[in-house]
Amino acid sequence: MACLLETPIRMSVLSEVTASSRHYVDRLFDPDPQKVLQGVIDMKNAVIGNNKQKANLIVLGAVPRLLYLLQQETSSTELKTECAVVLGSLAMGTENNVKSLLDCHIIPALLQGLLSPDLKFIEACLRCLRTVFTSPVTPEELLYTGPDHQTILFNHGAVQNIAHLLTSVSYKVRMQALKCFSVLAFENPQVSMTLVNVLVDGELLPQIFVKMLQRDKPIEMQLTSAKCLTYMCRAGAIRTDDNCIVLKTLPCLVRMCSKERLLEERVEGAETLAYLIEPDVELQRIASITDHLIAMLADYFKYPSSVSAITDIKRLDHDLKHAHELRQAAFKLYASLGANDEDIRKKIIETENMMDRIVTGLSESSVKVRLAAVRCLHSLSRSVQQLRTSFQDHAVWKPLMKVLQNAPDEILVVASSMLCNLLLEFSPSKEPILESGAVELLCGLTQSENPALRVNGIWALMNMAFQAEQKIKADILRSLSTEQLFRLLSDSDLNVLMKTLGLLRNLLSTRPHIDKIMSTHGKQIMQAVTLILEGEHNIEVKEQTLCILANIADGTTAKELIMTNDDILQKIKYYMGHSHVKLQLAAMFCISNLIWNEEEGSQERQDKLRDMGIVDILHKLSQSSDSNLCDKAKTALQQYLA
């Protein structure tokens, strides 16, 4: 019986809640336009600051009716404007409110409203659109977000129409114009190249941006101007050594990182600076010695301190909830600073508790912080010295392996890329990583649909196989399986193919290993080599493949797999006469290994190759203008004379 009573109870509560709101919606259907207008105005006053009332009106179907009135040609401009205001107020409620508005197709209706000649109505539509689009539940693709959309705005004269607003008497207008330019210029060379030459009242746009980032301007204006110049620089429109970047933009962004600034200013400053200096080693060096930046960033991890200067409790509460954004920004900037220079990496690592902070960052609940921490670690792992010392002292490989067990693709890509560095033969972490089940994990990555993960998986295995023991090589082949190896050799991604060939080359090194692997997988490997040499591949791919053949030819028993395969021998002969020296040299290595005098059966191999015309080709190559090729041919001919 209790179950049967549940529905009526729920219904009565709902009718109680909505009864007081129903008359607002009923008035929207009145045949008298004046009463409808008054009803909308009353509704506007009722919903201001009242989330419960907003929810009730949405449940009662107010939104479709308001949108209908907003789009009706017979509606007065005043009515349309009031409808847009109410819809904007509803959008300021909960995320569910915004979802309801989106479900009713509010965006096309508001965009249509922008075609009206009435400015008040346009403003109401724009305000409502802004509220809807600042909600996290609104899909960004509903408005201009990608490069194509930047181009559409550009082609419709956005630059010229917005430029003059930078000289407006209204600070708000100048700021919105600045923000528009930063969005238009981001990763867009076409727009950025145009902005460099735009004149506003006889002054070039970059000069105006420089004036706007001076210390006496509001912080928001300084930051946004610095972003505009940063984006134009990254898009190639301003040189990295231009004074407006080195002497103005970079110092401004460093200033934003100081602890006197608000949390969001410090975050934006650090992230923009990280983006500016990311590809340029000189900017990285300048930034690293500006205002003790490396030490300044250490404060990002101490926020808020026990003696915080924040007396505003609301502000403190906000900052506590967003403190992780500071850590994320610091990791990003450290990653950019340490991307190339060994001395900078050393300074970063020597900053108080830095390695501990990064290791802690790897297990934070925020995906963005974890990603930034991995990126920072990856940047620092490019240092041979640090791989041998700090990375080993802090057993960085342990939390990294944990990250690799279960993470989103964006983290996996960076973490697996870093693992490639930790598996280099001089890294002390290589052995413990192998013992912790890395082979299976990496073989799993090679099966990913994401090409970047396939590349990193096979790259790490390639590093693992370099000068490795037979047991490790056997583990790799067993875990990977020959089927997967050959799938990777026919991968559509060139990087995957190249790294797989690199892996094969590393597996087939040192004679006992070559003979062992070829005795169990010889047939399939020779088949794969044949397919690649016959296929439409570039010079680098074919060179790697011929180097694999040269390694096989260096085996004691494995070389017979080449000598008994006339098809392969003809291919080696063909590449000896190729127009590209790299391929000729690689083919020559194969021949040298096959005819080497000191090895058993060399006479028979020499005779067979002479009958094929190889000696004639060697004589011809010994006259080559390429000294390297010439020397190799002469050395090979000496094997026949010995």
XYZ file of C-alpha atoms in Angstrom:
642
model
C 0.000 0.000 0.000
C 2.865 2.365 0.807
C 4.079 2.097 -2.773
C 0.677 3.051 -4.130
C 0.538 6.182 -2.026
C 3.920 7.448 -3.263
C 2.748 8.990 -6.553
C -0.198 11.066 -5.198
C 2.056 12.488 -2.451
C 4.631 13.583 -5.045
C 1.923 15.093 -7.220
C 0.376 17.092 -4.391
C 3.766 18.534 -3.397
C 4.401 19.577 -6.997
C 0.968 21.189 -7.368
C 1.530 23.069 -4.115
C 4.904 24.373 -5.302
C 3.750 25.389 -8.777
C 0.272 26.733 -8.066
C 1.625 30.118 -7.011
C 3.644 30.342 -10.245
C 0.952 29.187 -12.682
C -0.732 32.567 -13.017
C 2.530 34.056 -14.400
C 2.528 31.512 -17.237
C -1.244 31.785 -17.836
C -0.898 35.536 -18.487
C 1.533 34.836 -21.352
C -1.417 33.382 -23.315
C -3.766 36.387 -22.814
C -5.257 37.667 -26.108
C -4.534 41.281 -25.051
C -0.888 42.130 -26.029
C -0.683 44.788 -23.293
C -1.617 42.237 -20.602
C 0.964 39.820 -22.027
C 3.658 42.542 -21.776
C 2.688 43.329 -18.171
C 2.702 39.581 -17.392
C 6.273 39.266 -18.707
C 7.387 42.319 -16.685
C 5.814 40.855 -13.518
C 7.492 37.530 -14.245
C 10.852 39.333 -14.610
C 10.430 40.894 -11.163
C 9.347 37.568 -9.636
C 12.372 35.550 -10.810
C 15.157 37.986 -9.888
C 17.330 36.176 -7.334
C 14.717 33.448 -6.841
C 15.982 30.082 -8.106
C 12.910 28.230 -6.836
C 10.600 30.475 -8.834
C 12.814 30.064 -11.932
C 12.612 26.260 -11.657
C 8.821 26.390 -11.214
C 8.317 28.551 -14.308
C 10.497 26.234 -16.411
C 8.501 23.185 -15.207
C 5.254 24.973 -16.123
C 6.428 25.536 -19.719
C 7.227 29.262 -19.628
C 10.339 28.915 -21.848
C 8.702 27.738 -25.120
C 6.064 30.476 -24.802
C 8.661 33.204 -24.116
C 10.696 32.042 -27.133
C 7.552 32.039 -29.279
C 6.734 35.637 -28.271
C 10.373 36.660 -28.816
C 10.291 35.395 -32.415
C 6.791 36.570 -33.417
C 6.829 39.415 -35.961
C 3.571 40.742 -34.441
C 5.207 41.095 -30.977
C 6.226 44.640 -30.059
C 9.949 45.354 -29.648
C 9.341 46.084 -25.976
C 7.712 42.676 -25.469
C 10.546 40.902 -27.312
C 13.123 42.741 -25.190
C 11.382 41.836 -21.907
C 11.145 38.174 -23.015
C 14.934 38.129 -23.685
C 15.554 39.678 -20.233
C 13.439 37.003 -18.486
C 15.184 34.213 -20.427
C 18.541 35.698 -19.393
C 17.406 35.705 -15.766
C 16.304 32.054 -16.000
C 19.740 31.197 -17.446
C 21.390 32.696 -14.363
C 19.843 29.984 -12.203
C 21.097 26.413 -11.990
C 22.835 24.330 -14.668
C 19.571 22.411 -15.096
C 17.891 25.687 -16.045
C 20.446 26.228 -18.804
C 19.936 22.635 -20.036
C 16.185 23.281 -20.245
C 16.786 26.474 -22.248
C 19.151 24.652 -24.625
C 16.587 21.860 -25.100
C 14.098 24.520 -26.234
C 16.618 25.739 -28.891
C 17.152 29.140 -27.281
C 20.417 29.893 -29.118
C 19.067 30.062 -32.724
C 16.202 32.255 -31.490
C 18.565 34.697 -29.742
C 20.980 34.785 -32.682
C 18.055 35.647 -34.961
C 17.239 38.474 -32.562
C 20.634 40.066 -33.294
C 19.338 40.987 -36.773
C 16.826 43.400 -35.233
C 17.339 47.146 -35.801
C 16.504 47.852 -32.140
C 19.626 48.214 -29.964
C 17.884 47.516 -26.637
C 16.538 44.206 -27.965
C 19.966 43.291 -29.406
C 21.592 44.070 -26.056
C 19.080 41.880 -24.189
C 19.723 38.992 -26.622
C 23.496 39.396 -26.278
C 23.303 39.456 -22.467
C 21.239 36.271 -22.493
C 23.631 34.586 -24.978
C 26.584 35.524 -22.815
C 24.946 34.008 -19.733
C 24.103 30.784 -21.597
C 27.606 30.444 -23.064
C 29.396 31.038 -19.770
C 27.639 27.982 -18.354
C 29.789 24.804 -18.364
C 26.831 22.744 -19.673
C 26.619 24.668 -22.967
C 28.475 22.888 -25.797
C 31.101 25.300 -27.130
C 30.616 24.195 -30.715
C 27.242 25.944 -30.745
C 29.122 29.195 -31.348
C 32.383 30.254 -32.973
C 35.252 28.348 -31.351
C 37.531 26.692 -33.936
C 39.894 28.036 -36.597
C 37.117 27.883 -39.217
C 34.945 30.122 -37.075
C 37.824 32.551 -36.489
C 38.173 32.752 -40.268
C 34.443 33.382 -40.749
C 34.575 36.286 -38.275
C 37.780 37.547 -39.934
C 36.261 37.391 -43.428
C 33.231 39.337 -42.238
C 35.397 42.280 -41.209
C 35.620 41.559 -37.454
C 39.155 43.024 -37.186
C 38.274 46.372 -38.778
C 34.991 46.676 -36.898
C 36.508 45.888 -33.509
C 39.802 47.835 -33.865
C 38.307 51.315 -33.396
C 36.654 50.150 -30.137
C 40.120 50.037 -28.529
C 40.005 53.847 -28.336
C 36.497 53.949 -26.802
C 35.996 56.182 -23.744
C 34.369 53.203 -22.021
C 36.824 50.886 -20.231
C 34.359 47.965 -20.559
C 34.192 48.401 -24.341
C 38.002 48.577 -24.648
C 38.321 45.392 -22.586
C 35.801 43.437 -24.651
C 37.564 44.552 -27.864
C 40.883 43.341 -26.418
C 39.356 39.995 -25.455
C 37.961 39.603 -28.994
C 41.416 40.137 -30.478
C 42.987 37.587 -28.121
C 40.402 34.981 -29.160
C 40.754 35.798 -32.879
C 44.571 35.666 -32.834
C 44.922 32.409 -30.854
C 46.759 29.838 -33.028
C 45.640 31.695 -36.161
C 48.497 32.964 -38.396
C 46.124 34.564 -40.928
C 44.434 36.793 -38.341
C 47.690 37.493 -36.475
C 49.541 38.587 -39.636
C 46.716 41.011 -40.362
C 46.604 42.414 -36.812
C 50.290 43.393 -36.983
C 49.535 45.910 -39.743
C 46.202 47.302 -38.509
C 46.255 51.056 -37.820
C 44.051 52.666 -35.191
C 44.219 56.485 -35.186
C 47.574 56.292 -36.960
C 49.073 53.788 -34.502
C 49.842 50.126 -35.188
C 47.861 47.601 -33.147
C 50.921 45.970 -31.455
C 51.957 49.448 -30.207
C 48.478 49.962 -28.740
C 48.684 46.546 -27.034
C 52.109 47.485 -25.569
C 50.644 50.710 -24.113
C 47.806 48.681 -22.603
C 50.169 46.365 -20.710
C 52.003 49.153 -18.904
C 52.069 49.010 -15.093
C 49.654 51.927 -14.626
C 46.864 50.105 -16.504
C 44.320 47.810 -14.763
C 45.660 44.257 -14.260
C 42.915 42.731 -16.444
C 43.963 45.020 -19.316
C 47.675 44.245 -18.850
C 47.013 40.498 -18.892
C 44.724 40.512 -21.932
C 47.119 42.746 -23.924
C 49.967 40.377 -23.034
C 47.816 37.479 -24.285
C 47.184 39.258 -27.617
C 50.918 39.837 -28.148
C 51.717 36.272 -26.993
C 49.248 34.717 -29.447
C 50.502 36.907 -32.310
C 54.073 35.888 -31.489
C 53.223 32.155 -31.339
C 51.377 32.473 -34.660
C 54.570 33.830 -36.255
C 53.376 37.423 -36.731
C 55.860 38.897 -34.205
C 59.455 37.687 -33.845
C 60.442 36.132 -30.510
C 63.368 38.580 -30.235
C 61.176 41.643 -30.864
C 61.434 44.231 -28.079
C 57.668 44.188 -27.563
C 57.994 40.500 -26.554
C 61.350 40.480 -24.716
C 61.105 43.847 -22.943
C 57.326 44.251 -22.548
C 55.197 41.090 -22.827
C 57.479 38.640 -21.009
C 58.219 40.944 -18.001
C 54.498 41.792 -17.730
C 53.590 38.086 -17.532
C 56.323 37.429 -14.953
C 54.871 40.308 -12.853
C 51.517 38.506 -12.911
C 53.134 35.528 -11.169
C 54.036 37.451 -8.005
C 52.219 36.624 -4.772
C 50.755 40.158 -4.626
C 48.422 39.240 -7.480
C 45.047 37.496 -7.129
C 44.898 33.729 -7.620
C 43.271 33.867 -11.072
C 45.766 36.516 -12.242
C 48.679 34.347 -11.132
C 47.176 31.318 -12.891
C 46.533 33.179 -16.149
C 49.923 34.896 -16.038
C 51.836 31.635 -15.553
C 49.853 29.707 -18.186
C 50.219 32.482 -20.795
C 53.953 32.780 -20.077
C 54.312 28.989 -20.401
C 52.655 29.173 -23.837
C 54.820 32.147 -24.939
C 58.202 30.590 -24.106
C 57.368 26.945 -24.900
C 59.133 26.707 -28.309
C 61.943 29.256 -27.802
C 65.074 28.496 -25.768
C 66.188 32.133 -25.601
C 62.868 33.264 -24.115
C 63.106 30.363 -21.641
C 66.538 31.619 -20.527
C 65.370 35.229 -20.207
C 62.250 34.218 -18.238
C 64.270 31.988 -15.890
C 66.411 34.946 -14.727
C 63.609 37.534 -14.595
C 62.474 38.516 -11.069
C 63.608 35.160 -9.570
C 60.738 33.466 -11.437
C 61.785 29.877 -10.619
C 61.751 30.590 -6.872
C 58.594 32.717 -7.202
C 56.702 29.758 -8.679
C 57.520 27.682 -5.577
C 55.022 29.918 -3.721
C 52.267 28.501 -5.948
C 52.504 25.275 -3.921
C 52.302 27.003 -0.533
C 48.945 28.643 -1.105
C 47.212 29.664 1.046
C 49.918 30.090 3.678
C 49.087 29.909 7.366
C 49.605 33.670 7.596
C 47.606 34.420 4.472
C 47.096 38.082 3.699
C 43.510 37.358 2.682
C 41.157 38.793 5.265
C 38.050 38.437 3.103
C 36.553 35.076 4.177
C 34.595 34.692 0.908
C 37.785 35.248 -1.076
C 39.697 32.759 1.070
C 36.979 30.143 0.560
C 37.075 30.724 -3.216
C 40.870 30.469 -3.322
C 40.970 27.288 -1.253
C 38.649 25.664 -3.797
C 40.848 26.840 -6.694
C 44.338 26.380 -5.177
C 44.863 23.331 -7.428
C 44.781 25.701 -10.444
C 47.912 27.402 -9.089
C 49.732 24.065 -8.885
C 48.641 23.197 -12.400
C 49.881 26.564 -13.732
C 53.225 26.234 -11.922
C 53.819 22.747 -13.365
C 52.998 24.032 -16.860
C 55.429 26.928 -16.573
C 58.190 24.758 -15.103
C 57.680 22.353 -18.042
C 58.149 25.182 -20.564
C 61.121 26.690 -18.694
C 62.947 23.350 -18.585
C 62.131 22.222 -22.125
C 65.658 22.725 -23.530
C 68.251 24.140 -21.142
C 70.157 21.834 -18.779
C 71.044 24.624 -16.310
C 67.404 25.698 -16.001
C 66.329 22.096 -15.348
C 68.953 21.875 -12.608
C 67.643 25.103 -11.001
C 64.053 23.823 -11.110
C 64.933 20.487 -9.532
C 66.995 22.207 -6.836
C 64.040 24.419 -5.880
C 62.783 23.403 -2.420
C 61.010 20.015 -2.400
C 60.427 20.228 -6.148
C 60.648 16.506 -6.943
C 58.382 15.673 -3.978
C 55.835 18.207 -5.231
C 55.841 16.718 -8.718
C 55.494 13.182 -7.356
C 52.550 14.359 -5.190
C 51.047 16.071 -8.253
C 50.994 12.733 -10.102
C 48.372 11.387 -7.704
C 46.175 14.500 -7.304
C 42.454 14.094 -7.833
C 42.370 16.828 -10.508
C 43.103 15.374 -13.975
C 44.465 18.755 -15.106
C 46.988 18.890 -12.245
C 48.069 15.285 -12.929
C 48.540 16.091 -16.616
C 50.558 19.244 -15.840
C 52.719 17.327 -13.325
C 53.442 14.586 -15.873
C 54.311 17.223 -18.489
C 56.682 18.895 -16.043
C 58.325 15.572 -15.229
C 58.585 14.732 -18.935
C 60.323 18.052 -19.606
C 62.831 17.440 -16.793
C 63.389 13.817 -17.908
C 65.131 15.071 -21.060
C 68.185 15.598 -18.837
C 70.653 12.689 -18.777
C 72.098 14.005 -15.505
C 68.703 14.224 -13.777
C 67.674 10.749 -14.984
C 70.771 9.403 -13.263
C 70.369 11.371 -10.019
C 67.140 13.111 -8.882
C 64.818 10.758 -10.766
C 66.503 7.761 -9.195
C 66.685 9.308 -5.694
C 62.924 9.928 -5.712
C 62.014 6.631 -7.463
C 59.894 8.657 -9.896
C 59.175 5.538 -11.936
C 56.867 4.148 -9.197
C 54.157 6.858 -9.270
C 54.583 7.072 -13.054
C 53.793 3.374 -13.482
C 50.755 3.913 -11.269
C 49.610 6.799 -13.495
C 49.962 4.556 -16.545
C 47.662 1.884 -15.075
C 44.492 3.905 -15.375
C 44.447 7.403 -16.850
C 42.735 9.370 -19.643
C 44.484 9.311 -23.045
C 45.860 12.854 -22.711
C 47.768 11.843 -19.553
C 48.760 8.456 -21.001
C 50.363 10.110 -24.050
C 52.683 12.294 -21.937
C 53.334 9.639 -19.259
C 54.241 6.980 -21.848
C 56.457 9.499 -23.651
C 58.295 10.086 -20.387
C 58.598 6.340 -19.821
C 60.518 6.215 -23.135
C 63.150 8.465 -21.507
C 63.271 6.412 -18.299
C 63.945 3.292 -20.398
C 67.056 4.665 -22.113
C 70.030 2.368 -21.444
C 71.857 4.837 -19.184
C 68.819 5.329 -16.915
C 69.053 3.539 -13.543
C 65.250 3.325 -13.516
C 65.256 0.919 -16.473
C 65.695 -2.250 -14.422
C 63.019 -1.651 -11.741
C 60.576 -0.546 -14.456
C 61.128 -3.841 -16.292
C 60.535 -5.764 -13.075
C 57.243 -3.972 -12.434
C 55.471 -5.386 -15.492
C 56.217 -2.618 -17.992
C 56.483 -4.996 -20.974
C 52.801 -6.045 -20.822
C 51.694 -2.455 -20.214
C 53.633 -1.129 -23.215
C 52.513 -3.964 -25.486
C 48.959 -3.036 -24.503
C 49.588 0.580 -25.586
C 50.642 -0.586 -29.064
C 47.060 -1.800 -29.569
C 45.523 1.600 -28.766
C 43.344 3.367 -31.335
C 45.280 6.551 -30.505
C 48.346 6.743 -32.854
C 50.350 8.763 -30.277
C 49.937 5.946 -27.729
C 50.907 3.310 -30.297
C 54.053 5.312 -31.135
C 55.025 5.735 -27.472
C 54.340 2.098 -26.651
C 56.559 0.824 -29.460
C 59.178 3.555 -28.839
C 59.503 2.547 -25.183
C 59.836 -1.113 -26.228
C 62.517 -0.067 -28.738
C 64.469 1.683 -25.940
C 63.923 -1.328 -23.694
C 65.349 -3.706 -26.327
C 68.482 -1.622 -26.927
C 71.517 -3.681 -25.831
C 69.160 -5.783 -23.694
C 69.632 -9.360 -22.498
C 68.136 -12.210 -24.505
C 65.485 -12.797 -21.800
C 64.097 -9.235 -22.098
C 63.989 -9.512 -25.892
C 62.161 -12.840 -25.602
C 59.671 -11.267 -23.141
C 58.990 -8.427 -25.582
C 58.401 -10.781 -28.513
C 56.211 -13.072 -26.448
C 54.074 -10.256 -24.980
C 53.805 -8.349 -28.232
C 53.161 -11.458 -30.381
C 54.339 -11.730 -33.981
C 50.795 -10.972 -35.202
C 50.822 -7.588 -33.441
C 54.385 -6.876 -34.587
C 53.362 -7.340 -38.218
C 50.181 -5.332 -37.716
C 52.413 -2.477 -36.528
C 54.658 -2.922 -39.587
C 51.630 -2.211 -41.776
C 50.359 0.671 -39.576
C 49.097 3.694 -41.506
C 50.970 6.022 -39.126
C 54.554 6.550 -40.371
C 55.926 7.134 -36.854
C 54.535 3.797 -35.683
C 56.138 2.017 -38.643
C 59.535 3.690 -38.089
C 59.607 2.895 -34.365
C 58.543 -0.739 -35.049
C 61.437 -1.083 -37.474
C 63.682 0.431 -34.783
C 62.416 -2.158 -32.299
C 63.095 -4.978 -34.759
C 66.585 -3.644 -35.391
C 67.324 -3.527 -31.643
C 65.932 -7.037 -31.141
C 68.155 -8.306 -33.947
C 71.485 -7.229 -32.473
C 74.398 -9.385 -31.179
C 74.856 -12.683 -33.012
C 73.438 -15.193 -30.530
C 70.266 -13.060 -30.219
C 69.954 -12.668 -34.000
C 70.273 -16.427 -34.563
C 67.880 -17.270 -31.733
C 65.130 -14.849 -32.877
C 65.515 -15.752 -36.565
C 65.319 -19.473 -35.741
C 61.847 -18.958 -34.246
C 60.492 -15.947 -36.199
C 62.686 -15.920 -39.314
C 60.011 -16.759 -41.879
C 57.629 -13.979 -40.742
C 60.421 -11.400 -40.401
C 61.728 -12.084 -43.919
C 58.172 -11.840 -45.227
C 57.685 -8.450 -43.536
C 61.031 -7.155 -44.865
C 60.066 -8.178 -48.402
C 56.696 -6.428 -48.191
C 58.246 -3.166 -46.969
C 60.994 -3.139 -49.612
C 58.356 -3.729 -52.308
C 55.910 -1.164 -50.914
C 55.479 2.560 -51.555
C 57.561 3.757 -48.611
C 59.900 6.709 -48.136
C 63.719 6.535 -48.094
C 63.961 6.446 -44.266
C 61.635 3.429 -43.993
C 63.534 1.487 -46.657
C 66.898 2.422 -45.130
C 65.790 1.087 -41.703
C 64.532 -2.110 -43.370
C 67.850 -2.667 -45.172
C 69.665 -2.086 -41.843
C 67.527 -4.880 -40.340
C 68.648 -7.123 -43.217
C 72.273 -6.118 -42.522
C 71.787 -7.200 -38.878
C 70.313 -10.533 -40.003
C 73.293 -10.929 -42.363
C 75.557 -10.523 -39.326
C 74.098 -13.648 -37.684
C 75.949 -16.956 -37.875
C 73.052 -19.157 -38.984
C 70.554 -16.346 -39.675
C 72.437 -15.147 -42.773
C 71.382 -18.335 -44.569
C 67.794 -17.025 -44.557
C 69.037 -14.272 -46.881
C 71.341 -16.454 -48.978
C 68.537 -18.945 -49.702
C 66.081 -16.181 -50.619
C 66.808 -15.082 -54.204
C 64.030 -12.474 -54.082
C 65.703 -10.686 -51.137
C 69.151 -10.945 -52.780
C 67.809 -9.300 -55.946
C 66.326 -6.500 -53.836
C 69.700 -5.890 -52.111
C 71.337 -5.777 -55.560
C 68.700 -3.299 -56.779
C 69.281 -0.953 -53.819
C 73.062 -1.063 -54.341
C 72.405 0.693 -57.643
C 69.733 3.065 -56.270
C 69.985 6.815 -56.861
C 69.893 7.547 -53.113
C 73.233 7.127 -51.297
C 71.596 6.222 -47.940
C 69.963 3.155 -49.528
C 73.152 2.204 -51.376
C 75.119 2.310 -48.105
C 72.527 0.235 -46.237
C 72.517 -2.380 -49.024
C 76.334 -2.377 -48.941
C 76.281 -3.266 -45.209
C 74.203 -6.345 -46.083
C 76.712 -7.455 -48.704
C 79.743 -6.809 -46.447
C 78.255 -8.959 -43.673
C 77.447 -11.773 -46.126
C 80.908 -11.957 -47.742
C 83.097 -11.378 -44.667
C 86.089 -13.683 -45.074
C 86.660 -14.862 -41.531
C 83.284 -16.564 -41.292
C 82.334 -20.125 -42.171
C 80.848 -20.557 -45.634
C 82.076 -17.165 -46.836
C 83.574 -18.638 -50.056
C 80.247 -20.126 -51.193
C 78.428 -16.891 -50.399
C 81.026 -14.835 -52.288
C 80.725 -17.109 -55.331
C 76.940 -16.889 -55.399
C 76.976 -13.105 -55.126
C 79.695 -12.849 -57.840
C 77.464 -14.886 -60.152
C 74.669 -12.377 -59.467
C 76.884 -9.482 -60.671
C 77.529 -8.018 -57.216
C 81.325 -7.714 -57.807
C 80.729 -5.637 -60.968
C 78.523 -3.263 -58.958
C 81.207 -3.030 -56.219
C 83.824 -2.039 -58.825
C 81.488 0.644 -60.124
C 80.757 1.953 -56.591
C 84.467 2.073 -55.745
C 84.641 4.949 -58.243
C 81.729 6.797 -56.551
C 82.032 10.529 -55.813
C 80.623 9.796 -52.335
C 83.715 9.023 -50.219
C 81.793 6.896 -47.709
C 80.254 4.707 -50.417
C 83.564 4.474 -52.225
C 85.409 3.301 -49.067
C 82.758 0.693 -48.227
C 82.905 -0.727 -51.792
C 86.718 -0.970 -51.684
C 86.580 -2.713 -48.279
C 84.059 -5.236 -49.676
C 86.219 -5.918 -52.752
C 89.198 -6.673 -50.471
C 87.182 -9.593 -49.031
C 87.218 -11.142 -52.526
C 90.967 -10.614 -52.876
C 91.943 -11.967 -49.441
